XYZ file of C-alpha atoms in Angstrom:
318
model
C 28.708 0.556 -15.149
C 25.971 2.281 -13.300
C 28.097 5.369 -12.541
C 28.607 5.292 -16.119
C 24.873 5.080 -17.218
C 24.019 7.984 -14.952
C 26.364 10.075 -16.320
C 25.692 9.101 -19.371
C 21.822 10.363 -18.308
C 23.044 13.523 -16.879
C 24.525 13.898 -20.469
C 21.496 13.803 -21.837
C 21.173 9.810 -23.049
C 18.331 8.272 -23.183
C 18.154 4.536 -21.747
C 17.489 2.219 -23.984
C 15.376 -0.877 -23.020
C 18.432 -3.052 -22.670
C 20.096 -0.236 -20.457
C 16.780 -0.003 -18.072
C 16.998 -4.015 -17.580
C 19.993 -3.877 -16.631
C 19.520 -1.303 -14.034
C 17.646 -4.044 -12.021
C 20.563 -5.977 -11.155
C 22.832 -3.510 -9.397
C 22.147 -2.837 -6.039
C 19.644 -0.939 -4.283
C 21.131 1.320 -2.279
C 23.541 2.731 -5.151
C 20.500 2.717 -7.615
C 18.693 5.222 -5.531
C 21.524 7.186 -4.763
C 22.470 7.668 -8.368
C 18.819 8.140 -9.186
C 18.698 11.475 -6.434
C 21.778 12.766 -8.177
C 19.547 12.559 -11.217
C 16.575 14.305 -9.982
C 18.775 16.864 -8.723
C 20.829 17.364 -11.909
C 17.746 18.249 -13.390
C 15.031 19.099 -10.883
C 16.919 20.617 -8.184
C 14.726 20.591 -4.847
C 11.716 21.569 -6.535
C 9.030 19.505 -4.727
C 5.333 19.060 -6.723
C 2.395 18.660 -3.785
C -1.195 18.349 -5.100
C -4.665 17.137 -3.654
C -7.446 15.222 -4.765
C -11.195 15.030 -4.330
C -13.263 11.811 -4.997
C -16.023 13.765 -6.499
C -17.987 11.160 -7.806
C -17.794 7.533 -6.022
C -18.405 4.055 -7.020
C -20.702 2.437 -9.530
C -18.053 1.798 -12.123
C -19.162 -0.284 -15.250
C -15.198 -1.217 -15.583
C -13.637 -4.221 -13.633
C -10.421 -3.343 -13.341
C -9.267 -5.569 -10.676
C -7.724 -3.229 -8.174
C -10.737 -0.837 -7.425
C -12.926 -0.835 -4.571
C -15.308 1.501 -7.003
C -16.391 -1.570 -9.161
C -19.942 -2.960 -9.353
C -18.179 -5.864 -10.204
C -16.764 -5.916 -6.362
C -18.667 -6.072 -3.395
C -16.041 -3.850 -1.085
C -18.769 -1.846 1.167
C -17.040 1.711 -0.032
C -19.867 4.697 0.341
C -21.179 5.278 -3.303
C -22.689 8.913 -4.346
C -23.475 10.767 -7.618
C -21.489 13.745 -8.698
C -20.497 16.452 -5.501
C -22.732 20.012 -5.611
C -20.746 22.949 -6.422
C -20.569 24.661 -2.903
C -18.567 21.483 -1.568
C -16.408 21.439 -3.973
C -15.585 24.981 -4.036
C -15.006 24.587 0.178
C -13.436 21.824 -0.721
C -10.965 23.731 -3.053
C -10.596 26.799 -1.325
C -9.661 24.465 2.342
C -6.689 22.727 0.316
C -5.737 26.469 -0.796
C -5.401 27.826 2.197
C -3.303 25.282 3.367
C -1.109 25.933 0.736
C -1.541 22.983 -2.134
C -1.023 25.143 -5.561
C -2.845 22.255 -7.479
C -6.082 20.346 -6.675
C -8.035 17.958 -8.982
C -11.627 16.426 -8.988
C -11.595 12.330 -9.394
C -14.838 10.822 -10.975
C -15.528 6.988 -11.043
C -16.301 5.304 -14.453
C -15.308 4.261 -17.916
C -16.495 8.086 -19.392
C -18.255 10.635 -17.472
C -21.206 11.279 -18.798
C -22.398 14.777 -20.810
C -24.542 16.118 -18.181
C -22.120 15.326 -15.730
C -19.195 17.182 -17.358
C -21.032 20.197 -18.033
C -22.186 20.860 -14.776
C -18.004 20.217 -13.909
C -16.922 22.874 -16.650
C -19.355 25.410 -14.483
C -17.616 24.337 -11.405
C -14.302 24.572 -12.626
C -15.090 27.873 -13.462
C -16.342 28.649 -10.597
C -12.922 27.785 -8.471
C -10.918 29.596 -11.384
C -12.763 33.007 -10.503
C -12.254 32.286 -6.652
C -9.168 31.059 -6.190
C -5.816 30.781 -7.788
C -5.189 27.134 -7.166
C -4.164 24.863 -10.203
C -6.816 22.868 -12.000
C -6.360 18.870 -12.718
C -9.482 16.896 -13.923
C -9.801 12.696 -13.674
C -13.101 12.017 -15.013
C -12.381 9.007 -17.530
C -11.982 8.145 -21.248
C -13.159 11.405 -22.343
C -12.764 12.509 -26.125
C -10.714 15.496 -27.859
C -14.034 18.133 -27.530
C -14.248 17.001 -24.253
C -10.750 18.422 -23.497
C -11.461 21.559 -25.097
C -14.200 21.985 -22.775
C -12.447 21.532 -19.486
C -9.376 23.650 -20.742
C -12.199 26.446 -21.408
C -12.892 26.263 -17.964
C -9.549 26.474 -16.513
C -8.422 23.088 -16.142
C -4.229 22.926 -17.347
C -3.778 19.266 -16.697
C -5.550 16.200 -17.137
C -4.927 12.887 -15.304
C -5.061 9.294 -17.114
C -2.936 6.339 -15.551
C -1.776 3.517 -17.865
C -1.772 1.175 -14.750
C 0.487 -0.911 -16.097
C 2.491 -2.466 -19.335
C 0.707 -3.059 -22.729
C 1.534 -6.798 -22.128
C 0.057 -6.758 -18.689
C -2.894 -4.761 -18.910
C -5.221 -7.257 -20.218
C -5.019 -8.910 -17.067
C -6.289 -6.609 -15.524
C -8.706 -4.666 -16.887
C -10.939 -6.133 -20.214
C -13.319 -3.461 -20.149
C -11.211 -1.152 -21.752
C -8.274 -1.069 -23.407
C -4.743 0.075 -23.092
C -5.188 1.752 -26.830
C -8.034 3.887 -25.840
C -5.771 5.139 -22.639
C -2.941 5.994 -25.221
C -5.959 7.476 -27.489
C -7.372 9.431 -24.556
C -3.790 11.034 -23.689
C -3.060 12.082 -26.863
C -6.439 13.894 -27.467
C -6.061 15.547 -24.199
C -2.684 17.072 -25.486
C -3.922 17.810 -28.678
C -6.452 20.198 -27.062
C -3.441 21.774 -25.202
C -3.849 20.280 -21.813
C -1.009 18.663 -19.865
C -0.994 14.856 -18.864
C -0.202 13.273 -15.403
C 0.017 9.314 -16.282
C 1.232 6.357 -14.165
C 0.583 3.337 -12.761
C 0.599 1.092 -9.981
C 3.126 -1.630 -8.417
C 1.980 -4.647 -6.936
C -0.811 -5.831 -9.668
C 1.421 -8.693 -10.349
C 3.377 -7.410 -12.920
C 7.060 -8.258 -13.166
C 9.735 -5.399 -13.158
C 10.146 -5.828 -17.138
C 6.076 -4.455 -17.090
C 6.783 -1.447 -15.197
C 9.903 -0.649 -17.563
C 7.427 -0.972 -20.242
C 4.968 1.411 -18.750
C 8.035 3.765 -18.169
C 9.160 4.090 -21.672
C 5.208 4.438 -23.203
C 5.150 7.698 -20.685
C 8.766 8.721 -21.693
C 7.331 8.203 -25.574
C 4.022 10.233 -24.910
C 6.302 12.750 -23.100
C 4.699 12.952 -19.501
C 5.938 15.024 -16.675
C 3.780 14.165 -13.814
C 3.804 10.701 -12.904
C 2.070 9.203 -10.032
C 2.924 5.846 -8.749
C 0.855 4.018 -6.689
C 1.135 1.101 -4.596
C -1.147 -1.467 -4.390
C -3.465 -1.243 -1.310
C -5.051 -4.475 -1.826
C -8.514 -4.287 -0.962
C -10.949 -6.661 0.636
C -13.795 -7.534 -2.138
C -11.648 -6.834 -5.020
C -10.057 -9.594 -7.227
C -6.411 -8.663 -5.748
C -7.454 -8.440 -2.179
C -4.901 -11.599 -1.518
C -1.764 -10.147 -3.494
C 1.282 -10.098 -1.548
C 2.403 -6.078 -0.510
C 5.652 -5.448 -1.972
C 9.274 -5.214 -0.197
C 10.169 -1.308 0.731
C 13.165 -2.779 -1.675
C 11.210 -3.146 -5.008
C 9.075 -0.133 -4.141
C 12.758 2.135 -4.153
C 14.155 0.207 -6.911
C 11.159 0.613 -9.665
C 11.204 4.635 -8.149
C 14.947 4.794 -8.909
C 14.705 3.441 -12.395
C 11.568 5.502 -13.502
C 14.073 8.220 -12.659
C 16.505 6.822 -14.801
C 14.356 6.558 -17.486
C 12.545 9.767 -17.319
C 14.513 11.597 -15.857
C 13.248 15.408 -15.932
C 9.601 14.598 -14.558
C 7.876 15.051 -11.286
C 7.870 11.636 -9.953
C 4.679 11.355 -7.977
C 3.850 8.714 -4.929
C 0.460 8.549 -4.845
C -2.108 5.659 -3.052
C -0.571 3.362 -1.022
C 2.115 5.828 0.042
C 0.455 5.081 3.696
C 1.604 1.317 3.549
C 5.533 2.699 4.165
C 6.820 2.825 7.746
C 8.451 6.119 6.754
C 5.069 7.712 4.809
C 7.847 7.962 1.847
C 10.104 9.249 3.020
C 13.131 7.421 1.479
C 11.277 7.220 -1.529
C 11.947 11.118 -2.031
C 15.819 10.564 -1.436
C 15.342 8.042 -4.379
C 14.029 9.301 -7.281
C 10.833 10.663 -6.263
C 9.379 14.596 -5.982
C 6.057 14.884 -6.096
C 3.251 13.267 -4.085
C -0.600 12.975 -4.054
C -1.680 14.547 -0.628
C -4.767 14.472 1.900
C -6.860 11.285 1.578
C -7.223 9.455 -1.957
C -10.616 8.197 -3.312
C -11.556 5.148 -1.193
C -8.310 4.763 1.340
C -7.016 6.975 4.199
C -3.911 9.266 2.782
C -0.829 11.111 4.817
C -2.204 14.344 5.733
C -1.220 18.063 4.402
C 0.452 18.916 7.445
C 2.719 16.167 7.751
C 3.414 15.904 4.166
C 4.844 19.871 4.399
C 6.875 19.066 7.641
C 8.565 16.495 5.708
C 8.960 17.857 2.738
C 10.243 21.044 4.855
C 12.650 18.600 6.743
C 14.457 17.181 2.640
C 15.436 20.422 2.139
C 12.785 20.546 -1.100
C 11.429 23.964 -2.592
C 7.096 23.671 -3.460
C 6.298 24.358 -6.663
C 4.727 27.320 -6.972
């Protein structure tokens, strides 16, 4: 039956929920292996590397329970206001150089503020004329004129995760809502930009959640998908959550690949927590990943990331 369903992918079905909870019962191993023959099919060894900058850090109004960038969390993480241009231009050109072909500046909080943004448009700008590198922007629950703003000054993609199912999210986050994520996505398209949306495993959620999350992102047709793994931190409210199996981790990879099966499948935080940095994970499903350090937690670094990316046989995106 599984051979069946992935050919049935190949031929270009799409699963239907009842067809994605059954993929949890078969095996593993066989999963991921069918789930590589899908990315394949329609990926080829096209790998997608990019890099992030925390360019704003901590003081966030929301309490999502996860982040060490809460006021609501006492987690000792070093808080500062927006970067200055010149670093963030170093910043930019240093991933460059080293040969990441899309970078993106993170910002903590709910919405970044007007002031804020506009002095990001100028620096966004700024990169555009000096470099060629790729544009991504995180700053928050921005709105439609927002977008048209950032894609003015070069930005092409815009990150917003959904974290999690529509049935879970409330437990985690009550400061915002799942509807103005879907909201925020949407307005970012409308204004022409691209959308890299995800989640994270480990919140607590059940398998059935991050099915859930899958087919929202298949509906709002996303590409880039980072998944993250829980790196539970001390302070927050999920510092005690059990880590998850390398199992789970390379079974909920292998059936977002089922599911969506023509994106770039992204590990992102917690990538580090995996005695092989991943590594499996891209013979599973996955080929993308977030690079360098993320916001608040050490990250596998450029170098190594190319060497193994080099050693799968994958092709960077150029």
């Amino acid at each position: 039956m599984l051979n069946e369903l992935k050919n049935k992918v190949l031929n270009g079905y799409r699963l239907s929920k009842a067809d994605c909870l059954s993929l949890i019962n078969f095996p593993v191993d066989s999963l991921c292996k069918y789930a590589d023959e899908i990315r394949n099919y329609f990926c080829g060894n096209v790998f997608d590397i990019c890099t992030i900058i925390n360019g704003k850090s901590g003081n966030c109004s929301e309490n999502c329970k996860y982040c060490a960038q809460s006021i609501n969390f006492k987690t000792g993480i070093t808080t500062y206001p927006l970067l200055d241009k010149n670093t963030i231009l170093k910043d930019a050109k240093y991933n460059e150089i080293k040969g990441i072909v899309r970078y993106s500046i993170v910002t903590s909080g709910k919405k970044l503020p007007s002031k804020d943004l506009d002095k990001l448009c100028d620096i966004y700008t700024t990169i555009k004329k000096e470099s060629s590198i790729s544009l991504c922007a995180s700053h928050g629950l921005l709105t439609y004129n927002d977008f048209l703003k950032l894609k003015d000054s070069g930005v092409t993609r815009y990150h917003n995760n959904l974290e999690t199912s529509r049935r879970f999210f409330p437990e985690i986050c009550t400061t915002h809502s799942y509807d103005e994520k879907i909201r925020t996505i949407k307005d970012a398209q409308k204004a022409g930009l691209e959308v890299c949306s995800g989640g994270i495993l480990g919140l607590g959620e059940t398998m059935e959640d991050r099915i859930d999350m899958a087919l929202d992102l298949r509906s709002l047709g996303i590409k880039s998908i980072p998944i993250n793994i829980l790196n539970p931190i001390k302070g927050t409210a999920l510092e005690n959550n059990p880590p998850l199996s390398k199992e789970e981790i390379l079974k909920s990879i292998a059936i977002f690949r089922f599911i969506i099966p023509n994106a770039f499948i992204r590990l992102a935080g917690g990538r580090g927590l995996l005695d092989d940095k991943g590594k499996s994970s891209f013979q599973s499903g996955a080929n993308a990943v977030i690079s360098g350090d993320m916001l608040t937690t050490s990250g596998i670094s450029i170098n190594d990331d190319l060497e193994m990316i080099s050693q799968l046989n994958y092709k960077i995106l150029k």
